[in-house]
PDB file of C-alpha atoms and ligand atoms in Angstrom:
ATOM      1  CA  MET A 222      14.090   0.285  -8.859  1.00 98.00           C
ATOM      2  CA  ARG A 223      15.852   3.574  -9.564  1.00 98.00           C
ATOM      3  CA  ILE A 224      16.326   5.014 -13.048  1.00 98.00           C
ATOM      4  CA  ASP A 225      18.668   7.953 -13.711  1.00 98.00           C
ATOM      5  CA  ILE A 226      18.232   9.523 -17.117  1.00 98.00           C
ATOM      6  CA  ILE A 227      20.974  11.726 -18.561  1.00 98.00           C
ATOM      7  CA  THR A 228      19.763  14.088 -21.275  1.00 97.00           C
ATOM      8  CA  VAL A 229      20.262  17.510 -22.843  1.00 96.00           C
ATOM      9  CA  LEU A 230      16.461  17.876 -23.124  1.00 95.00           C
ATOM     10  CA  PRO A 231      14.814  16.834 -19.824  1.00 96.00           C
ATOM     11  CA  GLU A 232      11.649  18.751 -20.781  1.00 95.00           C
ATOM     12  CA  LEU A 233      11.167  16.423 -23.755  1.00 93.00           C
ATOM     13  CA  LEU A 234      11.188  13.432 -21.467  1.00 94.00           C
ATOM     14  CA  LYS A 235       9.174  14.362 -18.408  1.00 95.00           C
ATOM     15  CA  SER A 236       5.544  14.200 -19.498  1.00 95.00           C
ATOM     16  CA  PRO A 237       5.338  10.399 -20.016  1.00 95.00           C
ATOM     17  CA  PHE A 238       6.173  10.054 -16.310  1.00 96.00           C
ATOM     18  CA  GLU A 239       3.473  12.529 -15.252  1.00 96.00           C
ATOM     19  CA  ALA A 240       0.418  10.542 -16.299  1.00 94.00           C
ATOM     20  CA  SER A 241      -1.311   7.233 -15.839  1.00 92.00           C
ATOM     21  CA  ILE A 242       0.589   4.063 -14.945  1.00 94.00           C
ATOM     22  CA  LEU A 243       4.094   5.539 -14.762  1.00 96.00           C
ATOM     23  CA  LYS A 244       2.907   8.409 -12.574  1.00 96.00           C
ATOM     24  CA  ARG A 245       1.161   5.987 -10.212  1.00 96.00           C
ATOM     25  CA  ALA A 246       4.211   3.720 -10.067  1.00 96.00           C
ATOM     26  CA  ILE A 247       6.369   6.682  -9.044  1.00 97.00           C
ATOM     27  CA  GLU A 248       3.821   7.929  -6.504  1.00 97.00           C
ATOM     28  CA  ALA A 249       3.570   4.442  -5.001  1.00 97.00           C
ATOM     29  CA  GLY A 250       7.349   4.410  -4.558  1.00 97.00           C
ATOM     30  CA  LEU A 251       7.761   1.358  -6.803  1.00 97.00           C
ATOM     31  CA  VAL A 252      10.204   3.212  -9.027  1.00 98.00           C
ATOM     32  CA  GLU A 253      12.245   6.415  -8.756  1.00 98.00           C
ATOM     33  CA  VAL A 254      13.039   8.320 -11.929  1.00 98.00           C
ATOM     34  CA  HIS A 255      15.606  11.126 -11.843  1.00 98.00           C
ATOM     35  CA  PHE A 256      16.503  13.433 -14.712  1.00 98.00           C
ATOM     36  CA  HIS A 257      19.967  14.910 -15.104  1.00 98.00           C
ATOM     37  CA  ASN A 258      20.552  17.801 -17.460  1.00 97.00           C
ATOM     38  CA  LEU A 259      23.920  17.229 -19.108  1.00 97.00           C
ATOM     39  CA  ARG A 260      24.369  20.965 -19.476  1.00 96.00           C
ATOM     40  CA  ASP A 261      24.714  21.203 -15.665  1.00 97.00           C
ATOM     41  CA  PHE A 262      27.932  19.183 -16.031  1.00 97.00           C
ATOM     42  CA  ALA A 263      29.401  21.251 -18.848  1.00 96.00           C
ATOM     43  CA  THR A 264      32.182  23.724 -18.180  1.00 88.00           C
ATOM     44  CA  GLY A 265      33.268  26.794 -20.112  1.00 83.00           C
ATOM     45  CA  GLY A 266      31.363  29.937 -20.969  1.00 84.00           C
ATOM     46  CA  TYR A 267      29.008  28.330 -23.472  1.00 87.00           C
ATOM     47  CA  LYS A 268      28.247  25.258 -21.352  1.00 88.00           C
ATOM     48  CA  SER A 269      28.647  23.262 -24.519  1.00 94.00           C
ATOM     49  CA  VAL A 270      28.056  19.532 -24.430  1.00 96.00           C
ATOM     50  CA  ASP A 271      29.086  18.791 -28.023  1.00 95.00           C
ATOM     51  CA  ASP A 272      31.768  19.565 -30.564  1.00 95.00           C
ATOM     52  CA  THR A 273      32.726  18.996 -34.203  1.00 96.00           C
ATOM     53  CA  GLN A 274      33.864  15.591 -35.424  1.00 96.00           C
ATOM     54  CA  PHE A 275      37.554  14.764 -35.729  1.00 97.00           C
ATOM     55  CA  GLY A 276      38.344  13.759 -39.308  1.00 97.00           C
ATOM     56  CA  GLY A 277      35.585  15.976 -40.632  1.00 96.00           C
ATOM     57  CA  GLY A 278      31.967  15.162 -41.367  1.00 93.00           C
ATOM     58  CA  ALA A 279      28.600  16.760 -40.805  1.00 93.00           C
ATOM     59  CA  GLY A 280      26.989  16.901 -37.381  1.00 93.00           C
ATOM     60  CA  MET A 281      28.125  17.482 -33.843  1.00 95.00           C
ATOM     61  CA  VAL A 282      29.342  14.812 -31.428  1.00 96.00           C
ATOM     62  CA  MET A 283      28.516  14.745 -27.711  1.00 97.00           C
ATOM     63  CA  SER A 284      31.711  15.261 -25.705  1.00 97.00           C
ATOM     64  CA  ILE A 285      32.972  12.789 -23.129  1.00 97.00           C
ATOM     65  CA  ALA A 286      33.784  15.228 -20.281  1.00 97.00           C
ATOM     66  CA  PRO A 287      30.252  16.283 -19.182  1.00 97.00           C
ATOM     67  CA  ILE A 288      28.992  12.700 -19.515  1.00 98.00           C
ATOM     68  CA  ASP A 289      31.949  11.420 -17.469  1.00 98.00           C
ATOM     69  CA  LYS A 290      31.249  14.017 -14.748  1.00 98.00           C
ATOM     70  CA  CYS A 291      27.578  13.125 -14.571  1.00 98.00           C
ATOM     71  CA  ILE A 292      28.027   9.336 -14.579  1.00 98.00           C
ATOM     72  CA  SER A 293      30.934   9.489 -12.117  1.00 98.00           C
ATOM     73  CA  LYS A 294      28.903  11.599  -9.689  1.00 98.00           C
ATOM     74  CA  LEU A 295      26.044   9.087  -9.828  1.00 98.00           C
ATOM     75  CA  GLN A 296      28.441   6.149  -9.413  1.00 98.00           C
ATOM     76  CA  CYS A 297      29.849   7.770  -6.253  1.00 98.00           C
ATOM     77  CA  GLU A 298      26.356   7.662  -4.774  1.00 98.00           C
ATOM     78  CA  ARG A 299      25.389   4.061  -5.589  1.00 98.00           C
ATOM     79  CA  ASN A 300      26.245   1.048  -7.720  1.00 98.00           C
ATOM     80  CA  TYR A 301      24.583   0.702 -11.100  1.00 98.00           C
ATOM     81  CA  ASP A 302      23.643  -2.645 -12.617  1.00 98.00           C
ATOM     82  CA  GLU A 303      23.435  -1.271 -16.124  1.00 98.00           C
ATOM     83  CA  ILE A 304      24.408   1.909 -17.978  1.00 98.00           C
ATOM     84  CA  ILE A 305      22.308   1.965 -21.100  1.00 98.00           C
ATOM     85  CA  TYR A 306      22.886   4.123 -24.164  1.00 98.00           C
ATOM     86  CA  MET A 307      19.897   4.698 -26.445  1.00 98.00           C
ATOM     87  CA  THR A 308      21.130   4.522 -30.032  1.00 97.00           C
ATOM     88  CA  PRO A 309      19.778   3.326 -33.394  1.00 96.00           C
ATOM     89  CA  ASP A 310      22.777   0.974 -33.757  1.00 96.00           C
ATOM     90  CA  GLY A 311      22.050  -0.839 -30.471  1.00 97.00           C
ATOM     91  CA  GLU A 312      20.320  -4.208 -30.034  1.00 98.00           C
ATOM     92  CA  GLN A 313      16.645  -3.911 -30.788  1.00 98.00           C
ATOM     93  CA  LEU A 314      14.360  -3.590 -27.762  1.00 98.00           C
ATOM     94  CA  ASN A 315      12.081  -6.569 -27.231  1.00 96.00           C
ATOM     95  CA  GLN A 316      10.084  -8.072 -24.364  1.00 95.00           C
ATOM     96  CA  SER A 317      13.028 -10.152 -23.204  1.00 95.00           C
ATOM     97  CA  ILE A 318      15.236  -7.046 -22.785  1.00 97.00           C
ATOM     98  CA  ALA A 319      12.380  -5.266 -20.968  1.00 97.00           C
ATOM     99  CA  ASN A 320      11.979  -8.257 -18.623  1.00 96.00           C
ATOM    100  CA  GLN A 321      15.726  -8.425 -17.878  1.00 97.00           C
ATOM    101  CA  THR A 322      15.930  -4.673 -17.266  1.00 98.00           C
ATOM    102  CA  SER A 323      12.919  -4.690 -14.919  1.00 97.00           C
ATOM    103  CA  LEU A 324      14.893  -6.956 -12.549  1.00 96.00           C
ATOM    104  CA  LYS A 325      17.693  -4.396 -12.067  1.00 97.00           C
ATOM    105  CA  GLU A 326      18.027  -2.278  -8.944  1.00 98.00           C
ATOM    106  CA  ASN A 327      19.701   0.862 -10.347  1.00 98.00           C
ATOM    107  CA  ILE A 328      20.154   1.814 -13.974  1.00 98.00           C
ATOM    108  CA  ILE A 329      21.399   4.846 -15.881  1.00 99.00           C
ATOM    109  CA  ILE A 330      20.001   5.686 -19.305  1.00 98.00           C
ATOM    110  CA  LEU A 331      22.032   8.024 -21.509  1.00 98.00           C
ATOM    111  CA  CYS A 332      20.147   9.756 -24.309  1.00 98.00           C
ATOM    112  CA  GLY A 333      22.182  10.585 -27.395  1.00 94.00           C
ATOM    113  CA  HIS A 334      21.759  13.712 -29.497  1.00 87.00           C
ATOM    114  CA  TYR A 335      23.230  15.212 -32.627  1.00 79.00           C
ATOM    115  CA  LYS A 336      25.347  12.548 -34.366  1.00 88.00           C
ATOM    116  CA  GLY A 337      25.742  10.615 -31.114  1.00 94.00           C
ATOM    117  CA  VAL A 338      28.379  10.388 -28.401  1.00 97.00           C
ATOM    118  CA  ASP A 339      32.159  10.192 -28.606  1.00 98.00           C
ATOM    119  CA  GLN A 340      33.009   6.489 -29.009  1.00 98.00           C
ATOM    120  CA  ARG A 341      35.090   6.637 -25.822  1.00 98.00           C
ATOM    121  CA  VAL A 342      31.906   7.167 -23.770  1.00 98.00           C
ATOM    122  CA  ARG A 343      30.613   3.877 -25.115  1.00 98.00           C
ATOM    123  CA  ASP A 344      33.931   2.105 -24.543  1.00 98.00           C
ATOM    124  CA  ARG A 345      34.356   3.345 -20.973  1.00 98.00           C
ATOM    125  CA  PHE A 346      30.886   3.534 -19.432  1.00 98.00           C
ATOM    126  CA  ILE A 347      28.148   1.849 -21.417  1.00 98.00           C
ATOM    127  CA  THR A 348      27.135  -1.718 -20.542  1.00 98.00           C
ATOM    128  CA  ARG A 349      24.216  -2.076 -22.949  1.00 98.00           C
ATOM    129  CA  GLU A 350      23.158  -0.259 -26.135  1.00 98.00           C
ATOM    130  CA  ILE A 351      19.492  -0.338 -27.050  1.00 98.00           C
ATOM    131  CA  SER A 352      17.577   0.764 -30.164  1.00 98.00           C
ATOM    132  CA  ILE A 353      13.797   0.966 -30.348  1.00 98.00           C
ATOM    133  CA  GLY A 354      13.725   0.214 -34.066  1.00 98.00           C
ATOM    134  CA  ASP A 355      15.338   0.706 -37.431  1.00 97.00           C
ATOM    135  CA  TYR A 356      14.642   4.401 -37.833  1.00 96.00           C
ATOM    136  CA  VAL A 357      16.449   7.481 -36.607  1.00 95.00           C
ATOM    137  CA  LEU A 358      14.898   9.789 -34.008  1.00 96.00           C
ATOM    138  CA  SER A 359      16.128  13.315 -33.305  1.00 94.00           C
ATOM    139  CA  GLY A 360      17.460  12.140 -29.963  1.00 95.00           C
ATOM    140  CA  GLY A 361      17.371   9.276 -27.522  1.00 97.00           C
ATOM    141  CA  GLU A 362      14.730  10.861 -25.237  1.00 97.00           C
ATOM    142  CA  LEU A 363      11.634   9.359 -26.833  1.00 97.00           C
ATOM    143  CA  ALA A 364      13.433   6.030 -27.084  1.00 98.00           C
ATOM    144  CA  ALA A 365      14.306   6.240 -23.366  1.00 98.00           C
ATOM    145  CA  ALA A 366      10.644   6.926 -22.560  1.00 98.00           C
ATOM    146  CA  VAL A 367       9.629   3.835 -24.547  1.00 98.00           C
ATOM    147  CA  LEU A 368      12.203   1.695 -22.747  1.00 98.00           C
ATOM    148  CA  CYS A 369      11.136   3.029 -19.325  1.00 98.00           C
ATOM    149  CA  ASP A 370       7.460   2.386 -20.025  1.00 97.00           C
ATOM    150  CA  SER A 371       8.127  -1.176 -21.159  1.00 97.00           C
ATOM    151  CA  VAL A 372      10.247  -1.801 -18.034  1.00 98.00           C
ATOM    152  CA  ILE A 373       8.277  -0.018 -15.313  1.00 97.00           C
ATOM    153  CA  ARG A 374       4.979  -1.758 -16.110  1.00 96.00           C
ATOM    154  CA  LEU A 375       6.707  -5.077 -15.357  1.00 95.00           C
ATOM    155  CA  ILE A 376       7.718  -4.131 -11.814  1.00 95.00           C
ATOM    156  CA  PRO A 377       5.534  -6.120  -9.394  1.00 93.00           C
ATOM    157  CA  GLY A 378       2.670  -4.015  -8.076  1.00 93.00           C
ATOM    158  CA  VAL A 379       2.712  -1.469 -10.918  1.00 94.00           C
ATOM    159  CA  LEU A 380      -0.180  -2.987 -12.833  1.00 92.00           C
ATOM    160  CA  GLY A 381      -3.412  -3.359 -10.908  1.00 79.00           C
ATOM    161  CA  ASN A 382      -4.040  -6.899 -12.008  1.00 70.00           C
ATOM    162  CA  GLU A 383      -0.849  -8.794 -11.158  1.00 56.00           C
ATOM    163  CA  THR A 384      -1.292 -11.224 -14.006  1.00 60.00           C
ATOM    164  CA  SER A 385      -1.949  -8.718 -16.704  1.00 71.00           C
ATOM    165  CA  ALA A 386       1.682  -8.111 -17.717  1.00 77.00           C
ATOM    166  CA  LEU A 387       2.147 -11.851 -18.003  1.00 69.00           C
ATOM    167  CA  THR A 388      -0.651 -12.127 -20.557  1.00 73.00           C
ATOM    168  CA  ASP A 389       0.685  -9.324 -22.765  1.00 80.00           C
ATOM    169  CA  SER A 390       1.640  -9.923 -26.338  1.00 78.00           C
ATOM    170  CA  PHE A 391       5.222 -11.287 -26.638  1.00 81.00           C
ATOM    171  CA  GLN A 392       5.415 -12.560 -23.040  1.00 76.00           C
ATOM    172  CA  ASP A 393       5.372 -16.117 -24.414  1.00 84.00           C
ATOM    173  CA  ASN A 394       6.610 -15.136 -27.887  1.00 89.00           C
ATOM    174  CA  LEU A 395       2.978 -15.050 -29.063  1.00 94.00           C
ATOM    175  CA  LEU A 396       0.802 -12.071 -29.930  1.00 95.00           C
ATOM    176  CA  ALA A 397      -2.215 -11.528 -27.672  1.00 94.00           C
ATOM    177  CA  PRO A 398      -5.574 -13.023 -28.743  1.00 95.00           C
ATOM    178  CA  PRO A 399      -8.584 -10.843 -29.700  1.00 97.00           C
ATOM    179  CA  ILE A 400     -10.433  -9.290 -26.738  1.00 97.00           C
ATOM    180  CA  TYR A 401     -14.032  -8.086 -26.353  1.00 98.00           C
ATOM    181  CA  THR A 402     -16.210  -6.153 -23.944  1.00 97.00           C
ATOM    182  CA  LYS A 403     -19.879  -5.109 -23.780  1.00 97.00           C
ATOM    183  CA  PRO A 404     -22.111  -4.941 -25.738  1.00 98.00           C
ATOM    184  CA  ARG A 405     -22.449  -8.565 -26.699  1.00 98.00           C
ATOM    185  CA  GLU A 406     -23.610  -7.531 -30.152  1.00 98.00           C
ATOM    186  CA  TYR A 407     -22.850  -4.264 -31.949  1.00 98.00           C
ATOM    187  CA  ASP A 408     -24.311  -3.384 -35.346  1.00 98.00           C
ATOM    188  CA  GLY A 409     -24.573  -7.059 -36.249  1.00 98.00           C
ATOM    189  CA  MET A 410     -21.057  -7.902 -35.005  1.00 98.00           C
ATOM    190  CA  LYS A 411     -21.153 -10.649 -32.381  1.00 98.00           C
ATOM    191  CA  VAL A 412     -18.703 -11.602 -29.679  1.00 98.00           C
ATOM    192  CA  PRO A 413     -17.536 -15.239 -30.147  1.00 98.00           C
ATOM    193  CA  GLU A 414     -19.935 -17.607 -28.324  1.00 98.00           C
ATOM    194  CA  VAL A 415     -17.180 -19.521 -26.562  1.00 98.00           C
ATOM    195  CA  LEU A 416     -16.515 -16.503 -24.319  1.00 98.00           C
ATOM    196  CA  PHE A 417     -19.980 -16.939 -22.766  1.00 98.00           C
ATOM    197  CA  SER A 418     -19.621 -20.675 -22.261  1.00 97.00           C
ATOM    198  CA  GLY A 419     -18.451 -20.349 -18.665  1.00 97.00           C
ATOM    199  CA  ASN A 420     -16.032 -23.168 -19.432  1.00 98.00           C
ATOM    200  CA  PHE A 421     -12.678 -21.709 -18.414  1.00 97.00           C
ATOM    201  CA  ALA A 422     -10.582 -24.486 -19.946  1.00 98.00           C
ATOM    202  CA  LYS A 423     -12.393 -24.114 -23.240  1.00 98.00           C
ATOM    203  CA  ILE A 424     -11.962 -20.334 -23.186  1.00 98.00           C
ATOM    204  CA  GLU A 425      -8.229 -20.685 -22.442  1.00 97.00           C
ATOM    205  CA  LYS A 426      -7.864 -23.159 -25.311  1.00 98.00           C
ATOM    206  CA  TRP A 427      -9.691 -20.745 -27.653  1.00 98.00           C
ATOM    207  CA  ARG A 428      -7.404 -17.891 -26.578  1.00 97.00           C
ATOM    208  CA  GLU A 429      -4.294 -19.985 -27.120  1.00 97.00           C
ATOM    209  CA  ASP A 430      -5.476 -21.034 -30.576  1.00 98.00           C
ATOM    210  CA  GLN A 431      -6.314 -17.448 -31.506  1.00 97.00           C
ATOM    211  CA  ALA A 432      -2.954 -16.193 -30.214  1.00 96.00           C
ATOM    212  CA  TYR A 433      -1.168 -18.827 -32.280  1.00 97.00           C
ATOM    213  CA  LYS A 434      -3.240 -18.070 -35.386  1.00 98.00           C
ATOM    214  CA  ARG A 435      -2.658 -14.329 -35.078  1.00 97.00           C
ATOM    215  CA  THR A 436       1.088 -14.844 -34.584  1.00 97.00           C
ATOM    216  CA  GLN A 437       1.273 -17.160 -37.602  1.00 97.00           C
ATOM    217  CA  GLU A 438      -0.543 -14.600 -39.765  1.00 98.00           C
ATOM    218  CA  ARG A 439       1.188 -11.440 -38.580  1.00 98.00           C
ATOM    219  CA  ARG A 440       4.549 -12.372 -37.095  1.00 96.00           C
ATOM    220  CA  PRO A 441       5.595 -15.844 -38.268  1.00 97.00           C
ATOM    221  CA  ASP A 442       9.185 -14.870 -37.364  1.00 95.00           C
ATOM    222  CA  LEU A 443       8.229 -15.129 -33.656  1.00 93.00           C
ATOM    223  CA  LEU A 444       7.404 -18.823 -34.096  1.00 95.00           C
ATOM    224  CA  GLU A 445      10.754 -19.664 -35.662  1.00 91.00           C
ATOM    225  CA  ASP A 446      12.741 -20.017 -32.445  1.00 72.00           C
TER     226      ASP A 446
HETATM  227  N1  ADE B1445      18.223   7.601 -30.967  1.00 70.15           N
HETATM  228  C1  ADE B1445      17.915   7.958 -32.229  1.00 70.15           C
HETATM  229  N2  ADE B1445      17.228   7.011 -32.856  1.00 70.15           N
HETATM  230  C2  ADE B1445      17.072   5.981 -31.952  1.00 70.15           C
HETATM  231  C3  ADE B1445      16.455   4.707 -31.997  1.00 70.15           C
HETATM  232  N3  ADE B1445      15.835   4.267 -33.094  1.00 70.15           N
HETATM  233  N4  ADE B1445      16.498   3.942 -30.904  1.00 70.15           N
HETATM  234  C4  ADE B1445      17.141   4.380 -29.794  1.00 70.15           C
HETATM  235  N5  ADE B1445      17.745   5.564 -29.689  1.00 70.15           N
HETATM  236  C5  ADE B1445      17.714   6.376 -30.760  1.00 70.15           C
END
């Protein structure tokens, strides 16, 4: 998989890809992540990438021309399956969107800034608009990092234990069950006995019941559909 990220603040975005699982995925060649500074595609003395809003109103709007130049250059080099715009008014990121995105070959992620991008960028180029929640960030960079993390860990080979992404919370619309490690008892708190039973079927049944119970208590909305 190849991910091209278009941003005015590449430095805000790089560190999540320089540690731990994402770093290893890149080093193993399972994913390529490329950053494109929008300012490199701006023309004019000030290299400006934004301008005031037509019709008045506070806040700057990202201009179409530099974004067009950057996306068009990338599209000359390869085909893209998805051009994603990170925006608070997009569809809310969930495990299903992460799963779908992880199956793509090449994607572009455009990070918004200021008030957002000229609507014509969205009309012309964007194939999917994604929000990471009902709150407004200063820009799309942190949202893009969240999306990339949720996607990259699903690429086969990225996680050490091949099954571990499949047993995550949400993979079956259920939250994950409680988990324990050594010591068996800590300050009077005991690990549930069933986990020492050696009976795999019984342990699986316990985990399923716990996952269901936790989902019912915390996220009953997940059980609705
Ligand atoms: N840009 C600003 N806020 C955002 C959000 N909540 N999700 C995605 N992109 C954003």
